CSV table of C-alpha atoms in Angstrom, one decimal:
chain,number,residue,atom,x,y,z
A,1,UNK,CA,4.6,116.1,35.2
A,2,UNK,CA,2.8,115.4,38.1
A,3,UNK,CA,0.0,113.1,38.4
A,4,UNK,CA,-2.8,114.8,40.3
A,5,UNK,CA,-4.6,117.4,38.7
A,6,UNK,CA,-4.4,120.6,40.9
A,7,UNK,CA,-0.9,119.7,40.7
A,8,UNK,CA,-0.8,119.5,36.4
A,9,UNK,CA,-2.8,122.9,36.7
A,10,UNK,CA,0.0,124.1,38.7
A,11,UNK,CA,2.5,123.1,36.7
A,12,UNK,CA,1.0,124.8,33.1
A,13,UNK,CA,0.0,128.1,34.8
A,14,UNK,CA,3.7,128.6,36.3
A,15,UNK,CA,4.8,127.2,32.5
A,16,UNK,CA,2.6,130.0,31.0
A,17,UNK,CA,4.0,132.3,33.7
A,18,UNK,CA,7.7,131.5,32.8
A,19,UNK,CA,7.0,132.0,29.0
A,20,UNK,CA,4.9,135.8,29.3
A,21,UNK,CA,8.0,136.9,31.5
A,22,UNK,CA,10.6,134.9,29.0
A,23,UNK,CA,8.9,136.7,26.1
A,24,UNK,CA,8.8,140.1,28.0
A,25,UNK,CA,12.0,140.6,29.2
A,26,UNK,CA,13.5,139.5,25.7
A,27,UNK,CA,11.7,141.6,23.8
A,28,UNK,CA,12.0,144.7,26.2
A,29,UNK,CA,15.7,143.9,27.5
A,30,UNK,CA,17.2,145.1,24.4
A,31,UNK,CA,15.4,148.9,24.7
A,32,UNK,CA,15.9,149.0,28.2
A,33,UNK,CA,19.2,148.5,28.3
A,34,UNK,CA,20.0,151.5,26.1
A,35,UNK,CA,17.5,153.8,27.9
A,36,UNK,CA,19.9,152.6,31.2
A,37,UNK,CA,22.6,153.7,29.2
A,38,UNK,CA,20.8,157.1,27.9
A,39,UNK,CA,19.0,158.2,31.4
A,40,UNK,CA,20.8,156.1,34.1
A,41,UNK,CA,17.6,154.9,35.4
A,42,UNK,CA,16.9,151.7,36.6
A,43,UNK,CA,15.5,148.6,34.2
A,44,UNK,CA,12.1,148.8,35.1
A,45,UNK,CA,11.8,152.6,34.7
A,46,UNK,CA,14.3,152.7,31.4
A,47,UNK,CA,12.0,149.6,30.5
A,48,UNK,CA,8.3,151.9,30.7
A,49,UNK,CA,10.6,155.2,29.1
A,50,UNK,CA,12.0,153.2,26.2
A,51,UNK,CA,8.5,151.5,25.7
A,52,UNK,CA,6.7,155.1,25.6
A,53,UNK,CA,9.0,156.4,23.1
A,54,UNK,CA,8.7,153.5,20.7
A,55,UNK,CA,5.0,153.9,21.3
A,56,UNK,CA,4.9,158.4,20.4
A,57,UNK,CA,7.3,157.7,17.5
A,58,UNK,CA,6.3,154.8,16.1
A,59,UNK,CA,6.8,155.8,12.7
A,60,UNK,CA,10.6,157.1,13.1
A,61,UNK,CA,11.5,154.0,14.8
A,62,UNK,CA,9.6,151.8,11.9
A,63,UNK,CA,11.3,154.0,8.6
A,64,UNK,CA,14.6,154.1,10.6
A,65,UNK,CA,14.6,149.9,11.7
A,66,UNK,CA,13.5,149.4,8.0
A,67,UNK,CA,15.7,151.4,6.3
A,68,UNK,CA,18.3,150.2,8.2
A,69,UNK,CA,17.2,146.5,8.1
A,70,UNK,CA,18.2,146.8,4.4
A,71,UNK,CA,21.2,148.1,4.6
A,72,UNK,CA,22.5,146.1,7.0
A,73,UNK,CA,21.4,142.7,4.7
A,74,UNK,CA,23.7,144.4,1.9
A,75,UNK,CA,26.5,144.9,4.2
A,76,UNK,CA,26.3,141.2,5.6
A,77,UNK,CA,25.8,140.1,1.9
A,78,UNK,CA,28.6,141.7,0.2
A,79,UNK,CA,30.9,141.2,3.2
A,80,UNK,CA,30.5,137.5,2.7
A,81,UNK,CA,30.3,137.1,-0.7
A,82,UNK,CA,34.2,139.4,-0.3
A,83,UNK,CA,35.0,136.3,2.2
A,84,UNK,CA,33.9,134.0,-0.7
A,85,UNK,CA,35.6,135.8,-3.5
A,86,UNK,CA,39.2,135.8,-1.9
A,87,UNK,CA,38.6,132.1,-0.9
A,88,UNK,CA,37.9,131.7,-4.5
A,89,UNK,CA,41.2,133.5,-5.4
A,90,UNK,CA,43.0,131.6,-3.1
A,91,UNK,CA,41.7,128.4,-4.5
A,92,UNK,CA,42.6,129.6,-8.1
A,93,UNK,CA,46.4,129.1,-7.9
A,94,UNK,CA,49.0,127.7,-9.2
A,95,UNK,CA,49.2,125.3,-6.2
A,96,UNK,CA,45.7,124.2,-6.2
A,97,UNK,CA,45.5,123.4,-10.0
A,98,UNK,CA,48.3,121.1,-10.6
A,99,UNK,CA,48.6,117.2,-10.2
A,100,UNK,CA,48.4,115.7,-5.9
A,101,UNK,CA,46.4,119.3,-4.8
A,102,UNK,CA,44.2,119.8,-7.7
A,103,UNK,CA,40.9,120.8,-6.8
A,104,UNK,CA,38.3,119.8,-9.5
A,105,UNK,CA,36.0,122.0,-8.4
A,106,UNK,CA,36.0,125.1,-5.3
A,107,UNK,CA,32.4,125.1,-5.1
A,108,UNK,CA,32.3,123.0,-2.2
A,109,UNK,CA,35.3,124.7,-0.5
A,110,UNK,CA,33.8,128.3,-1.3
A,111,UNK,CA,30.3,127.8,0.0
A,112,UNK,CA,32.4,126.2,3.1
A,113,UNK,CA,33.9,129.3,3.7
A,114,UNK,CA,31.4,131.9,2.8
A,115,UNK,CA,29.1,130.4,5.8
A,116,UNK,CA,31.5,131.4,8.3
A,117,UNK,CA,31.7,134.9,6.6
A,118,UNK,CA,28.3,135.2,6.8
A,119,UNK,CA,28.2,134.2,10.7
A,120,UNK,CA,31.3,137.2,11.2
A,121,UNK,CA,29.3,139.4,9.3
A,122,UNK,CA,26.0,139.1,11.0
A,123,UNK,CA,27.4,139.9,14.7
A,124,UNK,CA,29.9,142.7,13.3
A,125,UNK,CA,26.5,144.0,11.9
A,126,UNK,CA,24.4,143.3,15.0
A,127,UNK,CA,27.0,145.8,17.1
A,128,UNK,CA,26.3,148.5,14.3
A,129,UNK,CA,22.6,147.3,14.4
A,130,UNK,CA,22.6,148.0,18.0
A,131,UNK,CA,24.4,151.2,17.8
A,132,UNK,CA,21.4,152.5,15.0
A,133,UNK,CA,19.0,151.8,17.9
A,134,UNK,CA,20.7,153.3,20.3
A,135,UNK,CA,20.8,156.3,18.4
A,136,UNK,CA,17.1,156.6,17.3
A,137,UNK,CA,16.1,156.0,20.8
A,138,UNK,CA,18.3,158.9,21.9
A,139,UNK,CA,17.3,161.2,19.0
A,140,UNK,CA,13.6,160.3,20.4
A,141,UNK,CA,14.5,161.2,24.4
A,142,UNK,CA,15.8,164.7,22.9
A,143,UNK,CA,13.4,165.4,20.8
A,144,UNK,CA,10.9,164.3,23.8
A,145,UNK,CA,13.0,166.3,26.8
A,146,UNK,CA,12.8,169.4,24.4
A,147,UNK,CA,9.4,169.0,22.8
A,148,UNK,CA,10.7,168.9,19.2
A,149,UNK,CA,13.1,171.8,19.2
A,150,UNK,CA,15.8,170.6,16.9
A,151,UNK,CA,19.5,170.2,18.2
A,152,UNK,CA,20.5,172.9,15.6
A,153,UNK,CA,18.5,175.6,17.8
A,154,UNK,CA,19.5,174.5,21.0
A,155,UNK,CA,23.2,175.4,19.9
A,156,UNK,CA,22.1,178.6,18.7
A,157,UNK,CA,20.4,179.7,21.9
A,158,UNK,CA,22.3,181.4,24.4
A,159,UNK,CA,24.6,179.8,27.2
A,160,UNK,CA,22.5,181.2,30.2
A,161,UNK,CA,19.3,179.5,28.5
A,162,UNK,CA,21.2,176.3,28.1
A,163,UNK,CA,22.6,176.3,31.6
A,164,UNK,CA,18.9,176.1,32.9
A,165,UNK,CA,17.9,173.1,30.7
């Protein structure tokens, strides 16, 4: 920290500068990234196109991301507590009951093994979470590039109309 204070009020405004772009690019990096993937654009344009269609469907986005959010707590719960159950079953042998390797109680040893479950099942479910984003924000940019008309019309309009869209 320095000692003068021009210098101090140097040092907290570039601070406060490195946290509002910190903040930004987190929180927009994920949506741009998939509007690069979508529309081949660069990050900064992706960035303002993914941020615009959050914006005009807010409501989609928010039922979808809830919705989802839910489901994706049950799958990372019941995945784990599967991880937990056949560490249970595995500690309920023959082996593990009798005399030198007799486990008094698998409590311990199941909790122990659940955690990691719980960590494989939260980043196999953030790659599906991901992939739920990625298709809302794509069903947006249609619905968007062909002001509402539903994908179910499109295919049912003829091949010279598509070729001009």
């Amino acid at each position: 920290m320095p000692g003068s204070w021009f210098g101090r009020v140097v040092f907290h405004c570039s601070q406060f500068c490195l946290r509002c772009i910190g903040w930004t690019v987190k929180s927009v990096n994920h949506n741009a990234y998939v509007m690069i993937a979508i529309t081949g654009k660069g990050f900064f344009k992706a960035s303002e196109i993914a941020t615009e269609l959050i914006i005009s469907n807010i409501l989609r986005i928010g039922k979808v991301n809830f919705i989802g959010d839910i489901i994706l707590f049950l799958g990372k719960l019941s995945v784990s507590l599967t991880f937990a159950l056949f560490s249970f079953l595995m500690l309920d042998t023959r082996k593990y009951r009798s005399a030198h390797n007799k486990i008094s109680s698998p409590l311990f040893p199941v909790l122990v093994c659940w955690n990691p479950g719980y960590v494989v099942a939260t980043l196999f479910f953030a790659v599906m979470e991901m992939s739920i984003d990625t298709n809302i924000l794509s069903f947006c940019q249609n619905s968007n590039e062909h002001q509402g008309t539903s994908t179910k019309e499109l295919l049912n309009m003829p091949l010279p109309f598509l070729l001009r869209l």
